[in-house]
Short mmCIF file of C-alpha atoms in Angstrom, two decimals:
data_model
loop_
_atom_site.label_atom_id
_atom_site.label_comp_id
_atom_site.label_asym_id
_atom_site.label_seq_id
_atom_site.Cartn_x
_atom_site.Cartn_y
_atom_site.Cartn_z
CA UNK H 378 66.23 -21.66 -18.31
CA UNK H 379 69.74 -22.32 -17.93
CA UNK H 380 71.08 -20.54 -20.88
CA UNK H 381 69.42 -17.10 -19.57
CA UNK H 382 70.85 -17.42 -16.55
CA UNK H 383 74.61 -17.67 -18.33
CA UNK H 384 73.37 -14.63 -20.94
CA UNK H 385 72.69 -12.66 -18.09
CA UNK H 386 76.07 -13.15 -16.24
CA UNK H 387 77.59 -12.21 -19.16
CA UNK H 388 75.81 -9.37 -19.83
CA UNK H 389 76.74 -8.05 -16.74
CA UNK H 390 80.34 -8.15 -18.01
CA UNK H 391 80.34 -6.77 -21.13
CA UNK H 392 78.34 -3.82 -19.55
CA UNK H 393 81.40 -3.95 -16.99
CA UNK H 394 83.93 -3.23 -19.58
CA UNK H 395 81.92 -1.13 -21.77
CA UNK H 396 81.20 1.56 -19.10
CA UNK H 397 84.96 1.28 -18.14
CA UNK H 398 86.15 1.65 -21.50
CA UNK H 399 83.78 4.56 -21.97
CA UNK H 400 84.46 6.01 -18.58
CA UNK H 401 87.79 6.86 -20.02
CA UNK H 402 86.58 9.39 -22.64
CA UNK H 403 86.23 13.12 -21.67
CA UNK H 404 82.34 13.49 -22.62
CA UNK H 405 81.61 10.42 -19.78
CA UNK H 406 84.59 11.14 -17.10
CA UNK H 407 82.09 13.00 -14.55
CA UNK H 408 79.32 10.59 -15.82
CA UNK H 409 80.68 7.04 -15.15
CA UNK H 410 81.78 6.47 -11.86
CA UNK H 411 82.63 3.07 -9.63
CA UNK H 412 78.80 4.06 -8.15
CA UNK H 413 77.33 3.61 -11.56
CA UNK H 414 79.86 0.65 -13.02
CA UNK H 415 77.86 -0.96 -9.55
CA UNK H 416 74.60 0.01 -10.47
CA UNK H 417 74.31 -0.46 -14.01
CA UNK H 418 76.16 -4.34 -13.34
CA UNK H 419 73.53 -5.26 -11.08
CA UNK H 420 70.64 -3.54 -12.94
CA UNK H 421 71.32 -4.80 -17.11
CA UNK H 422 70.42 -8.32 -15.99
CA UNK H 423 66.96 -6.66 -15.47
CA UNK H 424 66.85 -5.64 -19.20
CA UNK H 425 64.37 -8.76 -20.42
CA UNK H 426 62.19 -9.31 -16.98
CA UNK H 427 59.43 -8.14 -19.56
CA UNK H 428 60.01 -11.48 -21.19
CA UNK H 429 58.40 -13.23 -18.64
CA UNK H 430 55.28 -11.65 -20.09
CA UNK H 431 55.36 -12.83 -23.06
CA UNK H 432 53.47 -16.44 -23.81
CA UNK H 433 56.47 -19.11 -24.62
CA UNK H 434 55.69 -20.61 -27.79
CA UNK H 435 56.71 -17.37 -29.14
CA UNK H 436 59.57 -16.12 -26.64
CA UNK H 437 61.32 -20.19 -27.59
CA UNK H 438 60.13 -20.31 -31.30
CA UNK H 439 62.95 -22.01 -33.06
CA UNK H 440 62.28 -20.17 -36.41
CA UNK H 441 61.61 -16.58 -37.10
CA UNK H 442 58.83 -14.47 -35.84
CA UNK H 443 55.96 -13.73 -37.78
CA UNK H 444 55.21 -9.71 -37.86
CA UNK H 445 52.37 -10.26 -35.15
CA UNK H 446 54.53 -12.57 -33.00
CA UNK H 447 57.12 -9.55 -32.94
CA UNK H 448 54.84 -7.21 -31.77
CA UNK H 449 54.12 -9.19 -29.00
CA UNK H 450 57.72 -9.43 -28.03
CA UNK H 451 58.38 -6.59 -28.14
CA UNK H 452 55.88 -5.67 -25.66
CA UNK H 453 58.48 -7.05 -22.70
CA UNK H 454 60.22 -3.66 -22.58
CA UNK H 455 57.18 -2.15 -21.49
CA UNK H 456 56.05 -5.20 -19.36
CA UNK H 457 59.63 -4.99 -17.79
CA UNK H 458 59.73 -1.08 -17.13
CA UNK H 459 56.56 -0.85 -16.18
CA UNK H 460 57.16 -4.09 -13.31
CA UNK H 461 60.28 -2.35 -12.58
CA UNK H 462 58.33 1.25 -12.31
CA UNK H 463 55.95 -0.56 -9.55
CA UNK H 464 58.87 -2.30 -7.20
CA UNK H 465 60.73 0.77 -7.31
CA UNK H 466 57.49 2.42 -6.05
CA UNK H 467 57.46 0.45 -3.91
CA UNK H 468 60.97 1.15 -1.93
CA UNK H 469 60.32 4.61 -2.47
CA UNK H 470 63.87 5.82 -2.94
CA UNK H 471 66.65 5.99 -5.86
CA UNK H 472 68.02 2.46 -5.96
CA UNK H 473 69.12 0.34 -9.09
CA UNK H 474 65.69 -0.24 -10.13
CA UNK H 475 65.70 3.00 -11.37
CA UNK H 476 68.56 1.84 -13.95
CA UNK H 477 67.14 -1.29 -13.82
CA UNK H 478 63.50 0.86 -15.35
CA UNK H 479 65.50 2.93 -18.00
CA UNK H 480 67.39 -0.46 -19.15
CA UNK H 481 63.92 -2.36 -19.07
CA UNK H 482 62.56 0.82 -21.13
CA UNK H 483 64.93 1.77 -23.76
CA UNK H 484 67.28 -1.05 -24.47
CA UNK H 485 66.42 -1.64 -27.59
CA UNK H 486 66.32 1.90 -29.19
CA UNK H 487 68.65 2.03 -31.69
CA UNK H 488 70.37 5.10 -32.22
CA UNK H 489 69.19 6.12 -35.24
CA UNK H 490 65.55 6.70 -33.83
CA UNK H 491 64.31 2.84 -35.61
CA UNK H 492 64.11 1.14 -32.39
CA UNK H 493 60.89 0.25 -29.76
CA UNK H 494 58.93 1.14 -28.67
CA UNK H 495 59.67 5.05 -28.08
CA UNK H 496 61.60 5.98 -31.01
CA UNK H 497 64.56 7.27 -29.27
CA UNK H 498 67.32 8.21 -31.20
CA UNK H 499 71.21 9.42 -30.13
CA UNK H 500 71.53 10.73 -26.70
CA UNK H 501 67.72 11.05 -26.04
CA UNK H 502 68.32 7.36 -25.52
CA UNK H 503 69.58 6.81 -21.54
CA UNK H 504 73.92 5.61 -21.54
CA UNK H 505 72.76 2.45 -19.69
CA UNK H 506 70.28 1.52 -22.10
CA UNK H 507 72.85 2.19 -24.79
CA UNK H 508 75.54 -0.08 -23.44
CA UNK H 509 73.37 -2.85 -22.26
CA UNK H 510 71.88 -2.48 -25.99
CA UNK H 511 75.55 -3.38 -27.43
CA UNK H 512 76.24 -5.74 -24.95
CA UNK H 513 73.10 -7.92 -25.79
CA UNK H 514 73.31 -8.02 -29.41
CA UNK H 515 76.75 -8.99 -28.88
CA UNK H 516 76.39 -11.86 -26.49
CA UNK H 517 73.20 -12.59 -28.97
CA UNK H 518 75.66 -12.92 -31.53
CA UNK H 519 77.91 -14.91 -30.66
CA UNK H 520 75.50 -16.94 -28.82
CA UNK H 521 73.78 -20.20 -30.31
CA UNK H 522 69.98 -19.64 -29.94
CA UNK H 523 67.25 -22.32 -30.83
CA UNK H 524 67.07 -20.74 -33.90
CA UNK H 525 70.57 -20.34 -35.24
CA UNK H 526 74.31 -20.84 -34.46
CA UNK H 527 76.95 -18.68 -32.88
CA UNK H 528 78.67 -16.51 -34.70
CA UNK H 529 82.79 -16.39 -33.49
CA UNK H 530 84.20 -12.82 -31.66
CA UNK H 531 85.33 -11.02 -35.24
CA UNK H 532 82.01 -11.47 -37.18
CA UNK H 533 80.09 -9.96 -34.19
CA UNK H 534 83.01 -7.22 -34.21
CA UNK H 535 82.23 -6.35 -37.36
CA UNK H 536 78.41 -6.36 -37.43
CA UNK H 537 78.43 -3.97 -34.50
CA UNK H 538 81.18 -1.90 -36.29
CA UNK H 539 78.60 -1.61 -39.48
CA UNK H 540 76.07 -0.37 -36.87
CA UNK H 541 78.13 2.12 -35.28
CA UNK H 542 75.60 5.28 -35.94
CA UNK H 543 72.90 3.46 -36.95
CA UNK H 544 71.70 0.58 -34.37
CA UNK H 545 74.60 1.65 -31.75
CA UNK H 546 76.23 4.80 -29.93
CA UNK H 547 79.22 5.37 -32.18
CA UNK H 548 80.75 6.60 -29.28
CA UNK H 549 80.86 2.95 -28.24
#
């Protein structure tokens, strides 16, 4: 639908000026380069491909998920790595599908190991699934969704400041 097309160009933003941002700090300088600001801005609109796996009365409920409906959403990270895993396969060679995979994967690990579907916690979780992660609860935020309003720039500040250390890299 229209409205995932706009989430994703934004996406691709944020993730834009979070890896710059980052790039900055000693621990990332030799890490984040203009090669992977490229790479990880055309791969994090790959992050929910999985989605299109997942039946729609539950991926455009308007309410809240029952516990079973969640477990079937959150199958799309493996549906989307795994789809990724096979095209990349495919090419044969390093390419953004490989970021595109790890995004797919891992993006929503949270960094105190409560996430799916691994369990990943702090820096066993990949960079670029960590910054797409902040970048889509953020545009989620202060996004309106069938099933609730947006939120305005300071209140999602401040919920992703709370989860510094717990849902995101505080390094972020």
């Amino acid at each position: 639908d229209g409205a995932t097309g706009i989430h994703l160009e934004r996406i691709q933003g944020y993730c834009r000026l979070l890896a710059q941002a980052i790039a900055k700090r000693p621990a990332y300088e030799d890490y984040i380069d203009e090669v992977y600001m490229e790479d990880l801005q055309r791969s994090a609109p790959l992050h929910d491909i999985g989605k299109v796996g997942i039946p729609d009365h539950i991926l455009l409920k308007p309410g809240p998920l029952t516990a079973g409906e969640f477990e079937v959403m959150k199958q799309h990270v493996l549906i989307g790595g795994n789809t990724l895993d096979r095209a990349e396969q495919r090419i044969a060679n390093d390419s953004f599908l490989t970021l595109g995979k790890t995004i797919a994967y891992y993006h929503h690990e949270k960094w105190d190991g409560s996430g799916y579907l691994c369990s990943l916690r702090e820096t066993q979780i990949p960079l670029s699934a960590r910054i797409v992660a902040l970048a889509d609860v953020y545009d989620a935020l202060t996004s309106e969704r069938p099933y609730k309003k947006a939120m305005d720039h300071g209140a999602a500040r401040r919920i992703i400041v709370e989860g510094l250390g717990k849902h995101f890299d505080p390094d972020m």
